[in-house]
mmCIF file of C-alpha atoms and ligand atoms in Angstrom:
data_model
loop_
_atom_site.group_PDB
_atom_site.id
_atom_site.type_symbol
_atom_site.label_atom_id
_atom_site.label_comp_id
_atom_site.label_asym_id
_atom_site.label_seq_id
_atom_site.Cartn_x
_atom_site.Cartn_y
_atom_site.Cartn_z
ATOM 1 C CA MET A 1 38.074 -49.412 -58.411
ATOM 2 C CA ASN A 2 38.993 -45.719 -57.777
ATOM 3 C CA LEU A 3 37.625 -44.608 -61.034
ATOM 4 C CA GLU A 4 38.358 -40.985 -60.192
ATOM 5 C CA LEU A 5 41.885 -41.909 -60.280
ATOM 6 C CA LEU A 6 41.949 -44.140 -62.960
ATOM 7 C CA GLN A 7 40.188 -41.238 -65.122
ATOM 8 C CA ASN A 8 43.004 -38.902 -64.160
ATOM 9 C CA LEU A 9 45.454 -41.325 -65.103
ATOM 10 C CA THR A 10 44.037 -42.039 -68.726
ATOM 11 C CA GLN A 11 43.026 -38.546 -69.654
ATOM 12 C CA ALA A 12 46.400 -36.769 -68.671
ATOM 13 C CA PHE A 13 48.605 -35.950 -72.040
ATOM 14 C CA GLY A 14 51.833 -38.046 -71.939
ATOM 15 C CA PRO A 15 53.399 -39.344 -75.346
ATOM 16 C CA SER A 16 56.894 -40.699 -75.212
ATOM 17 C CA GLY A 17 59.391 -38.162 -74.165
ATOM 18 C CA TYR A 18 56.372 -35.502 -73.091
ATOM 19 C CA GLU A 19 55.531 -37.136 -69.757
ATOM 20 C CA SER A 20 55.341 -33.931 -67.486
ATOM 21 C CA GLU A 21 51.397 -33.847 -67.066
ATOM 22 C CA ILE A 22 51.117 -37.312 -66.440
ATOM 23 C CA ARG A 23 53.936 -37.240 -64.048
ATOM 24 C CA ASP A 24 52.284 -34.681 -62.232
ATOM 25 C CA VAL A 25 49.143 -36.443 -61.885
ATOM 26 C CA ILE A 26 51.086 -39.492 -60.137
ATOM 27 C CA ARG A 27 53.331 -37.472 -58.175
ATOM 28 C CA HIS A 28 50.213 -35.991 -56.486
ATOM 29 C CA ALA A 29 48.762 -39.549 -56.057
ATOM 30 C CA VAL A 30 52.158 -40.972 -54.717
ATOM 31 C CA THR A 31 53.630 -38.279 -52.483
ATOM 32 C CA PRO A 32 51.508 -38.937 -49.345
ATOM 33 C CA LEU A 33 52.355 -42.715 -49.462
ATOM 34 C CA VAL A 34 56.202 -42.921 -49.795
ATOM 35 C CA ASP A 35 59.195 -41.955 -47.929
ATOM 36 C CA GLU A 36 61.108 -40.402 -51.168
ATOM 37 C CA VAL A 37 59.821 -39.388 -54.402
ATOM 38 C CA ARG A 38 62.403 -38.379 -57.209
ATOM 39 C CA VAL A 39 62.699 -37.530 -60.842
ATOM 40 C CA ASP A 40 65.551 -39.163 -62.714
ATOM 41 C CA PRO A 41 67.578 -37.247 -65.587
ATOM 42 C CA LEU A 42 65.412 -38.607 -68.382
ATOM 43 C CA GLY A 43 62.131 -37.713 -66.317
ATOM 44 C CA SER A 44 60.966 -41.050 -65.077
ATOM 45 C CA LEU A 45 59.431 -40.829 -61.434
ATOM 46 C CA VAL A 46 60.672 -42.906 -58.680
ATOM 47 C CA ALA A 47 58.891 -43.279 -55.586
ATOM 48 C CA ILE A 48 60.440 -45.002 -52.727
ATOM 49 C CA LYS A 49 59.136 -46.958 -49.692
ATOM 50 C CA LYS A 50 61.845 -48.258 -47.585
ATOM 51 C CA GLY A 51 61.823 -51.661 -45.896
ATOM 52 C CA ALA A 52 62.314 -52.823 -42.295
ATOM 53 C CA GLY A 53 65.666 -53.898 -43.229
ATOM 54 C CA GLY A 54 67.265 -57.320 -44.044
ATOM 55 C CA GLY A 55 65.443 -57.344 -47.353
ATOM 56 C CA LYS A 56 66.034 -56.956 -51.168
ATOM 57 C CA ARG A 57 65.969 -54.206 -53.320
ATOM 58 C CA ILE A 58 62.965 -54.405 -55.624
ATOM 59 C CA LEU A 59 62.374 -52.568 -58.524
ATOM 60 C CA LEU A 60 58.288 -52.433 -59.754
ATOM 61 C CA ALA A 61 57.887 -50.580 -63.135
ATOM 62 C CA ALA A 62 54.990 -49.192 -65.073
ATOM 63 C CA HIS A 63 55.321 -46.816 -68.008
ATOM 64 C CA MET A 64 53.632 -43.722 -67.944
ATOM 65 C CA ASP A 65 54.024 -42.838 -71.623
ATOM 66 C CA GLU A 66 51.493 -43.458 -74.235
ATOM 67 C CA ILE A 67 51.415 -43.883 -77.925
ATOM 68 C CA GLY A 68 50.855 -40.890 -80.165
ATOM 69 C CA VAL A 69 51.495 -38.980 -83.202
ATOM 70 C CA MET A 70 54.150 -36.339 -84.010
ATOM 71 C CA VAL A 71 53.358 -33.671 -86.737
ATOM 72 C CA THR A 72 56.210 -33.801 -89.286
ATOM 73 C CA HIS A 73 54.841 -31.180 -92.027
ATOM 74 C CA VAL A 74 51.701 -29.018 -92.603
ATOM 75 C CA ASP A 75 50.544 -28.907 -96.012
ATOM 76 C CA LYS A 76 49.361 -26.047 -98.232
ATOM 77 C CA GLN A 77 45.482 -26.426 -97.099
ATOM 78 C CA GLY A 78 46.500 -26.634 -93.461
ATOM 79 C CA TYR A 79 46.218 -30.347 -93.123
ATOM 80 C CA LEU A 80 48.578 -32.060 -90.515
ATOM 81 C CA ARG A 81 50.981 -34.894 -91.795
ATOM 82 C CA PHE A 82 52.321 -36.978 -89.193
ATOM 83 C CA THR A 83 54.515 -40.141 -88.036
ATOM 84 C CA ARG A 84 53.970 -42.251 -85.077
ATOM 85 C CA MET A 85 55.517 -42.326 -81.607
ATOM 86 C CA GLY A 86 55.157 -45.808 -80.571
ATOM 87 C CA GLY A 87 52.713 -48.827 -82.250
ATOM 88 C CA VAL A 88 50.052 -46.619 -83.775
ATOM 89 C CA SER A 89 48.543 -48.945 -86.609
ATOM 90 C CA PRO A 90 46.643 -46.852 -89.601
ATOM 91 C CA LEU A 91 43.754 -49.362 -89.044
ATOM 92 C CA THR A 92 42.376 -47.877 -85.792
ATOM 93 C CA CYS A 93 43.233 -44.054 -86.446
ATOM 94 C CA ILE A 94 40.421 -43.190 -89.360
ATOM 95 C CA GLY A 95 37.466 -40.923 -88.067
ATOM 96 C CA GLY A 96 39.464 -41.387 -84.621
ATOM 97 C CA ARG A 97 40.550 -37.930 -82.699
ATOM 98 C CA VAL A 98 43.811 -36.648 -81.538
ATOM 99 C CA ARG A 99 44.609 -33.966 -78.986
ATOM 100 C CA PHE A 100 47.768 -32.052 -78.735
ATOM 101 C CA ALA A 101 49.707 -30.417 -75.481
ATOM 102 C CA ASN A 102 48.013 -27.236 -76.219
ATOM 103 C CA GLY A 103 44.578 -28.688 -76.183
ATOM 104 C CA THR A 104 44.383 -28.290 -79.854
ATOM 105 C CA LEU A 105 41.860 -31.062 -80.995
ATOM 106 C CA GLY A 106 42.156 -32.744 -84.621
ATOM 107 C CA VAL A 107 40.259 -35.270 -86.583
ATOM 108 C CA ILE A 108 41.977 -37.995 -88.356
ATOM 109 C CA TYR A 109 41.179 -39.042 -91.805
ATOM 110 C CA VAL A 110 42.430 -40.614 -95.057
ATOM 111 C CA GLU A 111 42.810 -39.566 -98.593
ATOM 112 C CA HIS A 112 40.780 -40.949 -101.596
ATOM 113 C CA ARG A 113 42.374 -44.296 -102.853
ATOM 114 C CA GLU A 114 41.637 -45.768 -105.889
ATOM 115 C CA ASP A 115 42.534 -49.286 -104.541
ATOM 116 C CA ARG A 116 40.751 -49.827 -101.363
ATOM 117 C CA SER A 117 41.640 -53.574 -101.298
ATOM 118 C CA LYS A 118 44.895 -53.052 -99.266
ATOM 119 C CA PRO A 119 44.861 -51.019 -95.755
ATOM 120 C CA PRO A 120 46.044 -47.508 -96.051
ATOM 121 C CA THR A 121 49.618 -46.190 -95.016
ATOM 122 C CA LEU A 122 50.454 -43.840 -92.194
ATOM 123 C CA ASP A 123 51.385 -41.246 -95.319
ATOM 124 C CA GLN A 124 47.976 -41.545 -96.479
ATOM 125 C CA LEU A 125 46.456 -40.100 -93.315
ATOM 126 C CA PHE A 126 46.108 -36.389 -92.206
ATOM 127 C CA ILE A 127 44.823 -34.674 -89.486
ATOM 128 C CA ASP A 128 41.976 -31.679 -89.817
ATOM 129 C CA VAL A 129 42.492 -29.198 -87.174
ATOM 130 C CA GLY A 130 40.816 -26.441 -88.824
ATOM 131 C CA ALA A 131 43.461 -24.729 -90.300
ATOM 132 C CA THR A 132 43.556 -23.325 -93.766
ATOM 133 C CA GLY A 133 47.221 -23.122 -94.312
ATOM 134 C CA PRO A 134 50.586 -23.492 -92.463
ATOM 135 C CA ASP A 135 50.216 -19.926 -91.344
ATOM 136 C CA ASP A 136 46.945 -20.679 -89.213
ATOM 137 C CA ALA A 137 47.601 -24.141 -87.904
ATOM 138 C CA PRO A 138 47.510 -24.184 -83.978
ATOM 139 C CA VAL A 139 49.946 -26.919 -83.927
ATOM 140 C CA GLY A 140 53.223 -27.299 -85.672
ATOM 141 C CA VAL A 141 56.210 -29.497 -86.844
ATOM 142 C CA GLY A 142 57.391 -31.372 -84.372
ATOM 143 C CA GLU A 143 54.207 -31.261 -82.010
ATOM 144 C CA THR A 144 52.730 -34.395 -80.351
ATOM 145 C CA GLY A 145 49.498 -35.521 -80.075
ATOM 146 C CA VAL A 146 47.436 -38.277 -78.309
ATOM 147 C CA PHE A 147 44.463 -40.376 -78.901
ATOM 148 C CA ALA A 148 41.302 -38.559 -77.436
ATOM 149 C CA ARG A 149 38.764 -40.910 -75.952
ATOM 150 C CA PRO A 150 37.080 -40.982 -72.791
ATOM 151 C CA LEU A 151 37.109 -43.677 -69.818
ATOM 152 C CA GLU A 152 34.013 -45.799 -69.781
ATOM 153 C CA LEU A 153 32.684 -48.247 -67.766
ATOM 154 C CA GLN A 154 30.513 -51.214 -69.448
ATOM 155 C CA GLY A 155 29.503 -53.896 -67.040
ATOM 156 C CA ASP A 156 33.069 -55.045 -65.591
ATOM 157 C CA ARG A 157 35.163 -53.917 -68.370
ATOM 158 C CA LEU A 158 37.080 -50.840 -68.432
ATOM 159 C CA ILE A 159 37.375 -49.093 -71.980
ATOM 160 C CA SER A 160 39.549 -46.136 -72.737
ATOM 161 C CA LYS A 161 42.878 -44.612 -74.445
ATOM 162 C CA THR A 162 45.923 -45.636 -72.811
ATOM 163 C CA LEU A 163 45.180 -48.281 -70.535
ATOM 164 C CA ASP A 164 48.625 -49.180 -71.879
ATOM 165 C CA ASP A 165 50.087 -48.666 -69.396
ATOM 166 C CA ARG A 166 48.116 -46.249 -66.920
ATOM 167 C CA ILE A 167 46.425 -49.445 -65.706
ATOM 168 C CA GLY A 168 49.633 -50.495 -64.691
ATOM 169 C CA CYS A 169 50.178 -47.104 -63.056
ATOM 170 C CA TYR A 170 46.911 -47.480 -61.173
ATOM 171 C CA VAL A 171 47.938 -50.791 -59.933
ATOM 172 C CA LEU A 172 51.250 -49.525 -58.391
ATOM 173 C CA ILE A 173 49.545 -46.777 -56.887
ATOM 174 C CA SER A 174 46.794 -49.224 -55.440
ATOM 175 C CA MET A 175 49.475 -51.199 -54.126
ATOM 176 C CA LEU A 176 51.195 -48.195 -52.430
ATOM 177 C CA LYS A 177 47.817 -47.381 -50.879
ATOM 178 C CA GLU A 178 47.294 -50.957 -49.301
ATOM 179 C CA LEU A 179 51.032 -51.869 -48.458
ATOM 180 C CA PRO A 180 51.776 -53.538 -45.132
ATOM 181 C CA PRO A 181 55.192 -53.073 -43.470
ATOM 182 C CA VAL A 182 57.754 -55.370 -45.393
ATOM 183 C CA LYS A 183 61.537 -55.907 -45.190
ATOM 184 C CA HIS A 184 62.249 -55.153 -48.635
ATOM 185 C CA ASP A 185 63.332 -51.428 -49.985
ATOM 186 C CA LEU A 186 60.405 -51.049 -52.646
ATOM 187 C CA PHE A 187 61.217 -48.859 -55.914
ATOM 188 C CA PHE A 188 58.116 -47.877 -57.700
ATOM 189 C CA VAL A 189 59.322 -46.515 -61.089
ATOM 190 C CA PHE A 190 56.805 -44.680 -63.444
ATOM 191 C CA SER A 191 58.865 -44.881 -66.416
ATOM 192 C CA VAL A 192 59.084 -42.679 -69.552
ATOM 193 C CA GLN A 193 59.733 -43.526 -73.396
ATOM 194 C CA GLU A 194 58.695 -47.307 -73.135
ATOM 195 C CA GLU A 195 56.699 -46.960 -76.271
ATOM 196 C CA ILE A 196 59.630 -45.870 -78.316
ATOM 197 C CA THR A 197 62.978 -47.181 -76.852
ATOM 198 C CA LEU A 198 62.286 -48.547 -73.171
ATOM 199 C CA SER A 199 64.859 -46.166 -72.199
ATOM 200 C CA GLY A 200 63.347 -44.725 -69.034
ATOM 201 C CA ALA A 201 63.280 -47.990 -67.259
ATOM 202 C CA ARG A 202 66.752 -48.972 -68.280
ATOM 203 C CA THR A 203 68.298 -45.773 -66.871
ATOM 204 C CA ALA A 204 66.166 -46.024 -63.679
ATOM 205 C CA ALA A 205 67.374 -49.597 -62.890
ATOM 206 C CA TYR A 206 70.988 -48.505 -63.537
ATOM 207 C CA THR A 207 70.686 -46.048 -60.814
ATOM 208 C CA ILE A 208 68.476 -48.014 -58.284
ATOM 209 C CA ASP A 209 70.802 -51.377 -58.912
ATOM 210 C CA PRO A 210 68.022 -53.589 -57.703
ATOM 211 C CA ASP A 211 68.205 -57.272 -56.758
ATOM 212 C CA MET A 212 64.893 -57.982 -59.040
ATOM 213 C CA ALA A 213 62.510 -56.205 -61.174
ATOM 214 C CA ILE A 214 59.258 -56.711 -62.125
ATOM 215 C CA ALA A 215 57.435 -54.648 -65.102
ATOM 216 C CA ILE A 216 53.661 -54.307 -64.693
ATOM 217 C CA ASP A 217 52.347 -53.752 -68.014
ATOM 218 C CA VAL A 218 49.236 -55.002 -70.314
ATOM 219 C CA THR A 219 49.244 -58.035 -72.797
ATOM 220 C CA SER A 220 47.198 -59.325 -75.885
ATOM 221 C CA THR A 221 44.597 -61.837 -75.452
ATOM 222 C CA GLY A 222 43.758 -64.691 -77.540
ATOM 223 C CA ASP A 223 39.613 -64.472 -76.787
ATOM 224 C CA THR A 224 38.491 -62.254 -79.512
ATOM 225 C CA PRO A 225 37.203 -63.388 -83.232
ATOM 226 C CA LYS A 226 40.115 -65.086 -85.304
ATOM 227 C CA ALA A 227 42.470 -63.696 -82.686
ATOM 228 C CA LEU A 228 46.343 -65.253 -82.882
ATOM 229 C CA PRO A 229 46.024 -68.047 -80.711
ATOM 230 C CA MET A 230 47.143 -67.230 -77.288
ATOM 231 C CA ALA A 231 46.589 -68.677 -73.756
ATOM 232 C CA VAL A 232 45.198 -65.311 -72.242
ATOM 233 C CA SER A 233 41.964 -64.131 -71.899
ATOM 234 C CA LEU A 234 40.277 -61.264 -70.447
ATOM 235 C CA GLY A 235 38.805 -61.568 -66.885
ATOM 236 C CA LYS A 236 41.071 -64.994 -65.966
ATOM 237 C CA GLY A 237 43.268 -63.188 -63.741
ATOM 238 C CA PRO A 238 46.500 -61.396 -64.098
ATOM 239 C CA ALA A 239 49.125 -63.058 -66.682
ATOM 240 C CA ILE A 240 52.825 -64.104 -65.337
ATOM 241 C CA LYS A 241 55.104 -63.641 -68.216
ATOM 242 C CA VAL A 242 57.166 -66.625 -69.373
ATOM 243 C CA LYS A 243 58.327 -65.007 -72.641
ATOM 244 C CA ASP A 244 57.587 -62.273 -75.220
ATOM 245 C CA ALA A 245 59.313 -60.904 -78.061
ATOM 246 C CA GLY A 246 62.217 -59.139 -76.201
ATOM 247 C CA MET A 247 62.910 -61.454 -73.096
ATOM 248 C CA VAL A 248 62.649 -64.602 -71.150
ATOM 249 C CA SER A 249 61.613 -64.188 -67.726
ATOM 250 C CA HIS A 250 63.802 -65.145 -65.053
ATOM 251 C CA PRO A 251 62.751 -68.447 -63.649
ATOM 252 C CA GLU A 252 62.769 -67.338 -60.141
ATOM 253 C CA VAL A 253 60.840 -64.035 -60.421
ATOM 254 C CA ARG A 254 58.299 -66.188 -62.383
ATOM 255 C CA GLN A 255 58.298 -68.889 -59.676
ATOM 256 C CA LEU A 256 57.909 -66.038 -57.126
ATOM 257 C CA LEU A 257 54.996 -64.488 -58.936
ATOM 258 C CA ILE A 258 53.387 -67.959 -59.421
ATOM 259 C CA THR A 259 53.500 -68.797 -55.339
ATOM 260 C CA ALA A 260 52.480 -65.149 -54.855
ATOM 261 C CA ALA A 261 49.253 -65.536 -57.061
ATOM 262 C CA GLN A 262 48.357 -69.054 -55.234
ATOM 263 C CA LYS A 263 48.994 -67.554 -51.787
ATOM 264 C CA ALA A 264 46.835 -64.615 -52.606
ATOM 265 C CA GLY A 265 44.084 -66.910 -53.842
ATOM 266 C CA VAL A 266 43.960 -64.960 -56.995
ATOM 267 C CA PRO A 267 43.420 -66.919 -60.454
ATOM 268 C CA TYR A 268 46.340 -66.257 -62.748
ATOM 269 C CA GLN A 269 47.311 -67.074 -66.373
ATOM 270 C CA MET A 270 51.082 -67.845 -68.135
ATOM 271 C CA GLU A 271 51.785 -65.434 -70.481
ATOM 272 C CA ILE A 272 53.594 -66.173 -73.964
ATOM 273 C CA LEU A 273 53.448 -63.030 -76.055
ATOM 274 C CA GLN A 274 54.438 -63.585 -79.539
ATOM 275 C CA GLY A 275 54.963 -59.767 -80.523
ATOM 276 C CA GLY A 276 56.098 -57.119 -78.437
ATOM 277 C CA SER A 277 58.056 -56.772 -74.818
ATOM 278 C CA THR A 278 57.934 -54.434 -72.157
ATOM 279 C CA ASP A 279 60.334 -52.475 -69.623
ATOM 280 C CA ALA A 280 61.321 -55.885 -68.116
ATOM 281 C CA ALA A 281 63.389 -56.518 -71.496
ATOM 282 C CA ALA A 282 65.496 -53.569 -70.704
ATOM 283 C CA MET A 283 65.668 -53.721 -66.682
ATOM 284 C CA GLN A 284 67.191 -57.248 -67.041
ATOM 285 C CA LEU A 285 70.094 -56.031 -69.287
ATOM 286 C CA VAL A 286 71.428 -53.239 -66.825
ATOM 287 C CA ARG A 287 74.815 -53.554 -65.052
ATOM 288 C CA ALA A 288 75.474 -57.203 -64.558
ATOM 289 C CA GLY A 289 71.962 -58.202 -65.162
ATOM 290 C CA VAL A 290 69.028 -58.065 -63.039
ATOM 291 C CA PRO A 291 66.466 -61.000 -62.485
ATOM 292 C CA SER A 292 63.324 -59.685 -64.118
ATOM 293 C CA GLY A 293 59.917 -60.617 -65.007
ATOM 294 C CA CYS A 294 56.511 -59.021 -65.719
ATOM 295 C CA VAL A 295 52.720 -59.337 -64.395
ATOM 296 C CA SER A 296 50.669 -58.462 -67.503
ATOM 297 C CA ILE A 297 47.190 -57.173 -67.200
ATOM 298 C CA PRO A 298 45.016 -58.866 -70.129
ATOM 299 C CA CYS A 299 43.899 -56.211 -72.520
ATOM 300 C CA ARG A 300 41.849 -56.207 -75.798
ATOM 301 C CA TYR A 301 42.716 -53.898 -78.573
ATOM 302 C CA VAL A 302 46.033 -52.925 -77.427
ATOM 303 C CA HIS A 303 47.425 -49.759 -79.000
ATOM 304 C CA SER A 304 44.066 -48.500 -80.299
ATOM 305 C CA PRO A 305 42.103 -46.095 -78.959
ATOM 306 C CA SER A 306 39.604 -48.139 -77.236
ATOM 307 C CA GLU A 307 41.517 -50.330 -75.008
ATOM 308 C CA MET A 308 39.621 -52.647 -72.773
ATOM 309 C CA VAL A 309 40.489 -54.641 -69.670
ATOM 310 C CA ALA A 310 38.533 -56.048 -66.945
ATOM 311 C CA ALA A 311 38.316 -54.617 -63.752
ATOM 312 C CA PRO A 312 38.657 -57.757 -61.615
ATOM 313 C CA ASP A 313 41.956 -58.794 -63.357
ATOM 314 C CA VAL A 314 43.232 -55.360 -62.178
ATOM 315 C CA GLU A 315 42.303 -55.886 -58.328
ATOM 316 C CA HIS A 316 43.816 -59.287 -58.493
ATOM 317 C CA THR A 317 47.078 -57.861 -59.906
ATOM 318 C CA VAL A 318 47.212 -55.767 -56.785
ATOM 319 C CA GLN A 319 46.682 -58.391 -54.842
ATOM 320 C CA LEU A 320 49.150 -60.829 -56.292
ATOM 321 C CA LEU A 321 51.922 -57.773 -56.333
ATOM 322 C CA LEU A 322 51.333 -57.385 -52.416
ATOM 323 C CA GLU A 323 51.902 -60.939 -51.839
ATOM 324 C CA ALA A 324 55.075 -61.033 -54.028
ATOM 325 C CA VAL A 325 56.555 -58.047 -51.944
ATOM 326 C CA ARG A 326 55.565 -59.524 -48.881
ATOM 327 C CA SER A 327 57.139 -62.833 -49.321
ATOM 328 C CA GLY A 328 59.703 -61.867 -52.011
HETATM 329 ZN ZN1 LIG B 401 52.819 -51.047 -72.404
HETATM 330 CO CO1 LIG B 402 52.278 -50.224 -75.667
#
């Protein structure tokens, strides 16, 4: 693992719609590795690696945006009230920290509640940025913040904010570093706004008009105490998506990925995710339809400030995808 690259990817600021900082990090990493880099009108970064000819147009997408918060108002005492950008749960917020684009750090806490038998709601939470009123608050209405948590390595596990989906961005960049000559034209899309609308991948897929699209994202696991039963575990290999809440994978894409895993000799799992979806759900619906699938990196505590993946799963995902674009 290139921990320095993953450090830069996970720590860069990039809530949905405000991806310029993370886009610069990715652009810097991919520019020497591809034939062409462009930014589309909504902000997705597209890195193109031309094939030897006679192949397909294959789109590989990882989203570069992250979940976060947006300030809705500042109260009389200077506490920020906020709404969520993507799937932020109040349960994972209390005592946590958020950082805003201008560097301001805030602590999230909760109002006193008489009835603590129920979990708090988002409107009972506030962010303390050290202000005493609306006039001296260092951030204002409409500004966005993201969780502040470092990347740490614990054994072979990687723990950080925003592994969803910076670990997918890491996989695409790692592929580019190891890519052999292939016949297919490959379009590496680092999409915007996945966490709120999937709009970046949708519009990028329209422009690219691919023959096949594959999303690379994280998925939940069924291997924590009283987890929703699910046949995906951390450390047992990349998960090839069969179905999630937004799509059924195209059978040919699913089979291509299974065959690639077997040829590459990497462990793999089949994923049926009951809640949530990925860029693949949007990409399969552009134009006349695009055969789409998804390779997922198993991840515990998705959308919390401390997401966890296993480093071997990441390496195996890279190997699986390299084989998929070799054969494709
Ligand atoms: Zn994601
Ligand atoms: Co997500």
